[in-house]
Coordinates of N, CA and C in Angstrom, one line a residue:
M1 N -64.7 -95.3 -92.8 CA -64.8 -95.0 -94.2 C -65.0 -96.6 -94.5
N2 N -65.7 -97.1 -95.4 CA -64.9 -98.3 -96.3 C -65.1 -98.2 -97.1
T3 N -63.6 -99.6 -97.5 CA -62.7 -99.6 -98.8 C -62.8 -98.3 -100.1
T4 N -64.5 -98.9 -100.7 CA -64.9 -98.2 -101.9 C -64.8 -96.8 -101.4
L5 N -65.6 -96.3 -100.9 CA -65.3 -94.8 -100.6 C -64.0 -94.2 -100.6
F6 N -62.7 -95.0 -100.3 CA -61.5 -94.7 -100.0 C -61.3 -94.8 -101.1
Q7 N -61.5 -95.6 -101.4 CA -60.4 -96.2 -102.9 C -61.6 -95.0 -104.2
I8 N -62.2 -94.9 -104.2 CA -62.7 -93.7 -105.2 C -62.4 -92.2 -105.0
G9 N -62.4 -92.0 -103.3 CA -61.7 -90.3 -103.0 C -60.1 -90.3 -103.7
S10 N -59.4 -91.8 -103.2 CA -58.3 -91.6 -103.6 C -57.5 -91.1 -104.6
Y11 N -58.9 -92.0 -106.0 CA -58.8 -92.4 -106.8 C -58.6 -90.2 -107.8
F12 N -59.0 -89.3 -106.8 CA -59.5 -88.5 -107.1 C -58.9 -87.0 -106.9
R13 N -58.3 -88.1 -105.4 CA -57.4 -87.0 -105.0 C -55.4 -86.9 -106.3
F14 N -55.5 -88.3 -106.9 CA -55.0 -88.7 -107.4 C -54.5 -88.2 -108.8
L15 N -56.4 -88.1 -109.4 CA -56.2 -87.3 -110.4 C -55.6 -86.2 -110.5
I16 N -56.1 -85.5 -109.6 CA -56.1 -84.3 -109.6 C -53.9 -83.6 -109.4
S17 N -53.6 -84.8 -108.7 CA -52.4 -84.0 -108.6 C -51.3 -84.9 -109.4
S18 N -51.5 -86.0 -110.5 CA -51.3 -86.8 -111.4 C -50.8 -85.5 -112.5
T19 N -49.5 -86.1 -113.2 CA -49.0 -85.8 -114.2 C -48.9 -87.4 -115.6
N20 N -48.8 -86.8 -116.6 CA -47.9 -88.0 -117.5 C -46.0 -87.4 -117.6
Q21 N -45.9 -87.9 -118.5 CA -44.2 -87.6 -119.1 C -43.9 -86.3 -118.8
H22 N -44.8 -85.5 -119.9 CA -44.5 -83.6 -119.8 C -44.4 -83.3 -118.6
G23 N -44.9 -83.6 -117.3 CA -44.5 -83.0 -116.3 C -43.2 -83.6 -115.5
V24 N -42.8 -84.4 -115.5 CA -41.9 -85.1 -115.3 C -40.7 -84.4 -115.6
H25 N -39.5 -83.7 -114.1 CA -38.2 -83.2 -114.9 C -36.9 -83.2 -114.5
S26 N -37.7 -85.3 -114.3 CA -36.4 -86.0 -114.4 C -35.9 -86.4 -115.7
P27 N -34.3 -86.8 -116.0 CA -34.4 -87.1 -116.8 C -35.0 -89.0 -117.3
F28 N -34.4 -89.4 -116.7 CA -34.1 -90.8 -116.1 C -35.4 -91.2 -115.4
L29 N -36.5 -90.8 -115.6 CA -38.1 -90.6 -115.2 C -38.8 -91.1 -116.2
F30 N -38.2 -89.6 -117.1 CA -38.7 -89.3 -118.6 C -38.8 -90.4 -119.0
A31 N -37.1 -90.3 -119.6 CA -37.4 -91.6 -120.6 C -37.9 -93.0 -120.2
Y32 N -37.6 -93.5 -118.8 CA -38.4 -94.7 -118.6 C -39.7 -94.6 -118.8
L33 N -40.8 -93.1 -118.2 CA -42.0 -93.4 -119.2 C -42.0 -93.1 -120.1
T34 N -41.4 -92.9 -121.2 CA -41.4 -92.0 -122.6 C -40.6 -93.8 -123.6
K35 N -39.5 -94.4 -123.2 CA -39.5 -95.6 -123.9 C -39.4 -96.8 -123.6
C36 N -39.8 -96.8 -122.1 CA -40.7 -98.0 -121.9 C -42.1 -98.1 -121.4
L37 N -43.0 -97.6 -120.5 CA -44.2 -97.4 -119.9 C -45.1 -97.2 -120.8
Y38 N -44.5 -95.8 -121.4 CA -46.1 -96.1 -122.5 C -46.3 -96.9 -123.1
K39 N -45.2 -97.4 -124.2 CA -44.8 -98.1 -124.7 C -45.8 -99.8 -124.7
K40 N -47.1 -99.7 -125.8 CA -48.3 -100.4 -125.4 C -48.1 -102.3 -125.0
R41 N -47.9 -102.6 -124.5 CA -48.0 -104.5 -124.4 C -49.7 -105.4 -124.6
K42 N -49.7 -105.7 -125.1 CA -51.3 -106.8 -125.3 C -50.6 -108.0 -124.3
G43 N -51.8 -108.5 -124.1 CA -51.9 -109.6 -123.5 C -53.1 -108.9 -122.1
P44 N -53.2 -110.0 -121.8 CA -54.3 -110.3 -120.3 C -53.6 -109.9 -119.0
Y45 N -52.9 -108.6 -119.1 CA -51.9 -108.9 -117.5 C -52.5 -107.6 -117.1
N46 N -52.7 -107.4 -115.8 CA -53.2 -105.7 -114.9 C -52.1 -105.3 -114.7
K47 N -51.9 -104.3 -114.3 CA -50.8 -103.0 -115.1 C -50.0 -103.3 -114.0
A48 N -50.0 -103.8 -112.8 CA -48.2 -104.3 -112.6 C -47.5 -105.3 -112.4
E49 N -48.0 -106.3 -113.6 CA -47.6 -107.3 -114.5 C -47.2 -106.3 -115.8
K50 N -47.8 -105.5 -116.4 CA -47.5 -105.1 -117.4 C -46.1 -104.2 -117.3
I51 N -46.5 -103.6 -116.4 CA -44.9 -103.0 -115.5 C -43.5 -103.3 -115.5
A52 N -43.9 -105.0 -115.0 CA -42.8 -105.5 -114.4 C -42.4 -106.2 -116.2
L53 N -43.2 -106.7 -116.7 CA -42.4 -107.0 -118.5 C -41.9 -106.4 -119.1
K54 N -42.5 -105.1 -119.3 CA -42.3 -104.3 -119.3 C -40.7 -104.2 -119.2
S55 N -40.4 -103.6 -117.5 CA -39.1 -102.7 -117.1 C -37.8 -104.0 -117.0
I56 N -38.3 -105.5 -117.0 CA -37.2 -106.5 -117.7 C -36.3 -105.8 -118.2
P57 N -36.4 -105.7 -119.8 CA -35.9 -106.1 -121.0 C -35.0 -103.8 -121.0
Y58 N -36.1 -103.2 -120.4 CA -35.6 -102.0 -120.7 C -33.9 -101.9 -120.4
F59 N -34.3 -102.4 -118.3 CA -33.4 -101.7 -117.5 C -32.3 -103.3 -117.7
N60 N -32.9 -104.1 -118.1 CA -32.1 -105.6 -118.3 C -32.2 -106.0 -117.0
Y61 N -33.2 -106.3 -116.5 CA -32.6 -107.3 -115.5 C -32.8 -108.5 -115.4
R62 N -31.4 -109.0 -114.4 CA -31.0 -110.5 -114.0 C -31.7 -111.3 -113.3
S63 N -32.2 -110.8 -112.3 CA -32.5 -111.0 -111.0 C -33.0 -110.3 -110.1
L64 N -34.6 -111.4 -109.7 CA -35.5 -111.0 -109.8 C -35.9 -111.8 -108.4
H65 N -36.6 -111.4 -107.6 CA -37.9 -111.5 -106.2 C -39.4 -110.9 -106.4
L66 N -39.8 -112.4 -106.8 CA -41.5 -112.2 -106.2 C -41.8 -113.0 -105.0
E67 N -43.1 -111.9 -104.6 CA -43.8 -112.0 -103.5 C -44.6 -112.0 -104.2
G68 N -46.1 -112.1 -103.3 CA -47.5 -112.6 -103.1 C -47.9 -113.3 -105.3
S69 N -48.5 -112.4 -104.9 CA -49.1 -113.3 -106.9 C -48.4 -113.0 -107.5
F70 N -47.4 -112.1 -106.9 CA -46.5 -112.1 -109.2 C -45.4 -113.3 -108.7
K71 N -45.8 -113.9 -107.3 CA -44.7 -115.3 -107.6 C -45.5 -116.7 -108.6
E72 N -46.6 -116.3 -109.1 CA -47.1 -116.9 -110.6 C -47.0 -116.4 -111.5
M73 N -45.9 -115.3 -111.8 CA -45.6 -115.0 -113.1 C -43.8 -115.1 -113.4
E74 N -43.4 -116.2 -113.0 CA -42.0 -117.1 -112.2 C -42.1 -117.3 -113.9
G75 N -43.3 -118.4 -114.1 CA -43.0 -119.3 -115.5 C -42.9 -118.5 -116.5
L76 N -43.6 -117.2 -116.6 CA -44.2 -116.2 -117.7 C -43.2 -115.7 -118.1
L77 N -42.5 -115.6 -117.1 CA -40.8 -114.4 -117.4 C -39.5 -115.6 -118.0
N78 N -39.5 -116.6 -117.3 CA -39.1 -118.1 -117.7 C -39.3 -117.9 -119.5
K79 N -39.9 -118.1 -119.5 CA -40.5 -118.9 -120.9 C -40.1 -117.2 -121.7
E80 N -40.5 -116.4 -121.2 CA -40.3 -114.7 -122.1 C -39.0 -113.9 -122.3
F81 N -38.5 -114.5 -121.4 CA -37.5 -113.4 -121.0 C -35.9 -114.6 -121.1
G82 N -36.4 -115.8 -120.6 CA -35.0 -116.6 -120.2 C -34.4 -116.7 -119.8
Q83 N -33.0 -117.5 -118.8 CA -31.5 -116.7 -118.1 C -32.2 -116.1 -117.1
L84 N -32.8 -115.7 -116.4 CA -33.6 -114.7 -114.9 C -33.3 -115.7 -114.4
S85 N -32.9 -115.0 -113.2 CA -32.5 -115.4 -111.7 C -33.7 -115.2 -110.6
F86 N -34.5 -116.2 -109.6 CA -34.7 -116.0 -108.7 C -34.9 -115.9 -107.6
S87 N -35.1 -114.8 -106.4 CA -34.8 -114.6 -105.3 C -33.0 -115.0 -104.9
H88 N -32.1 -114.9 -105.5 CA -30.6 -114.8 -105.6 C -30.6 -113.3 -105.5
P89 N -30.4 -113.1 -104.2 CA -29.1 -111.7 -104.3 C -28.3 -111.3 -105.2
P90 N -27.7 -110.2 -105.1 CA -28.5 -109.4 -105.3 C -30.1 -108.8 -106.2
Y91 N -31.2 -108.5 -106.1 CA -31.7 -108.2 -106.7 C -32.4 -107.3 -107.5
D92 N -32.0 -107.0 -108.6 CA -32.6 -106.7 -110.6 C -33.7 -105.4 -109.9
M93 N -34.8 -106.3 -109.5 CA -36.5 -106.0 -108.9 C -37.0 -106.8 -108.0
V94 N -37.6 -106.5 -107.3 CA -38.3 -107.0 -106.7 C -40.2 -106.4 -106.1
C95 N -40.6 -107.3 -107.1 CA -42.4 -107.5 -106.9 C -42.6 -108.0 -105.9
T96 N -44.0 -106.7 -105.6 CA -44.7 -107.5 -104.5 C -46.4 -106.8 -104.2
G97 N -46.4 -107.3 -103.6 CA -48.2 -106.6 -103.5 C -48.5 -106.2 -102.0
Q98 N -49.7 -105.4 -101.6 CA -49.7 -105.2 -100.3 C -50.2 -105.9 -99.5
N99 N -50.2 -107.0 -99.3 CA -50.4 -108.4 -98.8 C -49.1 -108.9 -97.6
M100 N -47.7 -108.2 -98.7 CA -46.2 -108.2 -98.2 C -46.0 -107.4 -97.8
L101 N -46.2 -106.4 -97.4 CA -46.1 -105.3 -96.9 C -45.8 -105.8 -95.6
S102 N -44.9 -104.6 -94.8 CA -45.1 -104.7 -93.4 C -44.7 -103.1 -93.4
D103 N -43.7 -103.0 -91.8 CA -42.8 -101.9 -91.4 C -42.1 -102.3 -91.6
T104 N -41.1 -103.6 -91.2 CA -39.9 -103.8 -91.7 C -39.2 -104.6 -93.4
F105 N -40.8 -103.8 -94.0 CA -40.4 -104.4 -95.9 C -38.8 -104.3 -96.2
L106 N -39.1 -102.9 -95.8 CA -37.9 -102.0 -96.3 C -36.2 -102.6 -96.3
E107 N -36.3 -102.9 -94.2 CA -35.6 -104.0 -93.9 C -34.7 -105.1 -94.5
R108 N -36.2 -106.2 -94.9 CA -35.9 -107.3 -95.2 C -35.3 -107.1 -96.6
I109 N -36.0 -106.1 -97.5 CA -35.7 -106.4 -98.6 C -34.6 -105.8 -99.0
L110 N -33.9 -104.4 -98.8 CA -33.0 -103.7 -99.1 C -31.4 -104.0 -98.9
P111 N -31.1 -104.8 -98.4 CA -30.2 -105.4 -98.2 C -29.4 -105.7 -99.3
H112 N -30.4 -106.5 -100.1 CA -30.2 -107.7 -101.6 C -30.5 -106.5 -102.2
C113 N -30.9 -106.1 -102.3 CA -31.1 -104.5 -103.4 C -29.5 -103.9 -103.8
H114 N -29.2 -103.2 -104.9 CA -28.3 -102.2 -105.7 C -29.3 -101.1 -105.9
N115 N -27.5 -100.0 -106.6 CA -28.5 -99.0 -106.6 C -29.2 -98.6 -107.5
D116 N -29.2 -99.5 -108.7 CA -29.8 -99.9 -110.2 C -31.3 -100.7 -109.5
S117 N -31.6 -100.7 -108.7 CA -32.6 -101.9 -108.5 C -34.2 -101.2 -108.5
M118 N -34.8 -102.3 -108.6 CA -36.7 -101.2 -109.1 C -37.2 -102.2 -108.2
I119 N -38.5 -101.8 -107.0 CA -39.1 -102.1 -106.5 C -40.4 -101.6 -106.9
L120 N -41.6 -102.8 -107.1 CA -42.9 -102.5 -107.4 C -43.7 -103.1 -106.5
I121 N -44.6 -102.1 -106.4 CA -45.4 -102.5 -105.3 C -47.0 -102.5 -105.8
E122 N -47.8 -103.9 -105.6 CA -49.2 -103.4 -105.8 C -49.9 -103.3 -105.1
G123 N -51.4 -102.0 -105.4 CA -51.9 -101.8 -104.4 C -52.1 -101.0 -102.8
I124 N -51.2 -99.9 -103.8 CA -50.7 -98.9 -102.6 C -53.0 -97.9 -102.3
H125 N -52.8 -98.5 -103.4 CA -54.1 -97.0 -102.3 C -55.6 -97.9 -101.9
N126 N -55.7 -99.3 -101.6 CA -56.3 -100.3 -101.5 C -57.0 -100.2 -100.4
S127 N -56.3 -99.4 -99.4 CA -56.5 -98.8 -97.9 C -56.2 -98.1 -97.1
R128 N -56.3 -97.4 -96.6 CA -55.9 -96.0 -95.8 C -54.3 -96.4 -95.0
K129 N -54.6 -97.9 -94.9 CA -53.5 -98.6 -93.7 C -52.3 -98.3 -94.9
D130 N -52.7 -99.1 -95.8 CA -52.0 -99.4 -97.6 C -51.7 -98.1 -97.7
L131 N -51.7 -96.6 -97.7 CA -51.3 -96.0 -98.3 C -50.3 -94.8 -97.2
N132 N -50.6 -95.0 -96.3 CA -49.9 -95.1 -94.8 C -48.6 -95.5 -95.0
L133 N -48.6 -96.4 -95.1 CA -47.1 -97.7 -95.5 C -46.9 -97.4 -96.5
W134 N -47.4 -96.8 -97.6 CA -46.8 -96.1 -99.1 C -46.0 -95.3 -98.3
E135 N -46.4 -94.2 -97.9 CA -45.9 -93.0 -98.2 C -44.6 -93.4 -96.5
S136 N -44.8 -94.1 -96.1 CA -43.2 -93.9 -94.7 C -42.4 -94.7 -96.0
L137 N -42.7 -95.9 -97.3 CA -41.7 -96.4 -97.6 C -40.8 -95.2 -98.2
C138 N -41.8 -94.2 -99.1 CA -41.6 -93.4 -99.6 C -40.6 -92.5 -99.2
A139 N -40.3 -92.0 -97.9 CA -40.5 -91.3 -96.4 C -38.9 -91.1 -96.7
D140 N -38.6 -92.9 -96.5 CA -37.6 -93.2 -95.9 C -36.1 -92.8 -96.7
P141 N -35.3 -92.4 -95.8 CA -34.0 -92.1 -97.1 C -33.0 -92.4 -98.2
R142 N -33.8 -93.9 -98.0 CA -32.9 -94.6 -98.6 C -33.5 -94.5 -100.2
I143 N -34.8 -94.7 -100.7 CA -35.7 -94.2 -102.0 C -35.0 -92.7 -101.9
T144 N -35.3 -93.1 -103.2 CA -34.2 -91.6 -103.7 C -35.9 -90.9 -105.3
V145 N -36.2 -92.0 -105.4 CA -37.5 -91.6 -106.6 C -38.7 -92.8 -106.5
S146 N -39.7 -92.3 -105.8 CA -40.5 -93.3 -105.7 C -41.9 -92.7 -106.7
V147 N -42.5 -93.8 -107.6 CA -43.3 -92.8 -108.6 C -44.8 -94.0 -108.1
D148 N -45.8 -93.2 -107.8 CA -47.1 -93.7 -107.5 C -48.2 -93.9 -108.4
Y149 N -48.5 -94.8 -109.5 CA -49.0 -94.5 -110.4 C -51.0 -95.6 -110.1
F150 N -50.9 -95.1 -108.6 CA -52.7 -95.1 -108.6 C -52.6 -96.8 -108.0
F151 N -52.4 -97.7 -109.2 CA -52.7 -99.2 -108.9 C -51.6 -99.6 -108.6
G152 N -50.3 -98.3 -108.2 CA -49.0 -99.4 -107.3 C -48.0 -99.0 -107.3
G153 N -47.0 -99.1 -107.1 CA -45.8 -97.7 -106.9 C -44.7 -98.4 -107.2
L154 N -43.9 -97.6 -107.7 CA -42.5 -97.9 -108.0 C -41.6 -97.5 -106.9
L155 N -40.5 -97.6 -106.9 CA -39.8 -96.8 -105.4 C -37.8 -97.6 -106.3
F156 N -37.4 -96.9 -106.3 CA -35.6 -96.6 -106.8 C -34.6 -95.8 -105.8
L157 N -33.7 -96.9 -106.1 CA -32.5 -96.4 -105.2 C -31.6 -96.0 -105.8
R158 N -31.3 -95.1 -106.3 CA -30.8 -94.5 -107.4 C -29.5 -93.5 -106.7
E159 N -28.8 -93.1 -105.4 CA -28.5 -92.6 -104.9 C -27.7 -91.6 -105.7
E160 N -27.4 -91.6 -106.8 CA -27.2 -90.3 -107.6 C -28.1 -89.1 -108.2
Q161 N -29.4 -89.5 -107.7 CA -30.4 -88.5 -107.8 C -31.0 -87.8 -106.3
A162 N -31.6 -86.7 -106.7 CA -32.2 -86.1 -105.8 C -33.3 -86.6 -105.5
K163 N -33.5 -86.3 -103.8 CA -35.5 -87.1 -104.0 C -36.5 -86.8 -104.3
Q164 N -37.5 -87.5 -105.4 CA -38.4 -86.7 -105.6 C -39.8 -88.1 -105.6
H165 N -40.8 -87.3 -105.5 CA -41.3 -87.9 -105.4 C -42.8 -87.7 -107.1
F166 N -43.1 -88.8 -107.0 CA -43.5 -88.6 -108.6 C -45.5 -89.2 -108.8
R167 N -46.0 -88.0 -109.0 CA -47.6 -89.4 -109.1 C -47.9 -89.2 -111.6
I168 N -48.2 -90.4 -111.6 CA -48.0 -90.8 -112.9 C -49.0 -91.6 -113.3
R169 N -50.2 -90.8 -114.5 CA -51.1 -91.3 -115.0 C -50.3 -92.5 -116.2
I170 N -50.6 -93.7 -115.5 CA -50.4 -94.4 -116.8 C -50.9 -95.7 -117.2

């Protein structure tokens, strides 16, 4: 199956199983969606970049680790938020593209994260391989909250929360 056909099929499966904030029964995620992600953000940014730009002030993140295409955002983030630290653990937020993912991604990143860290991954539905890798990340017992928004995914390490997976239309 070629990539385009896979993405179309994957998108239809996503639409059937996804919800908005009304289908979320997690107070943490409901607040994050309604007070942060569903707020409008102007600018020539893709979905993953908009999520990063909205999440930094919402969670008051200060230490970021950017990989892949997100590296290009360092100047913009410094200009917009100032006082951010890049690639100095512990990381509040990790932003990466699917081309940076591997079977050892969590072993490489998680030792540098904390309970309130967020991992933003771009392009989880680009291919069957990317989707399989995403599903294995979600299944890891250290990940308690995972959010599939089709164009990417979010992982949270919140130990105080029961393990849940969400498919959200953003």
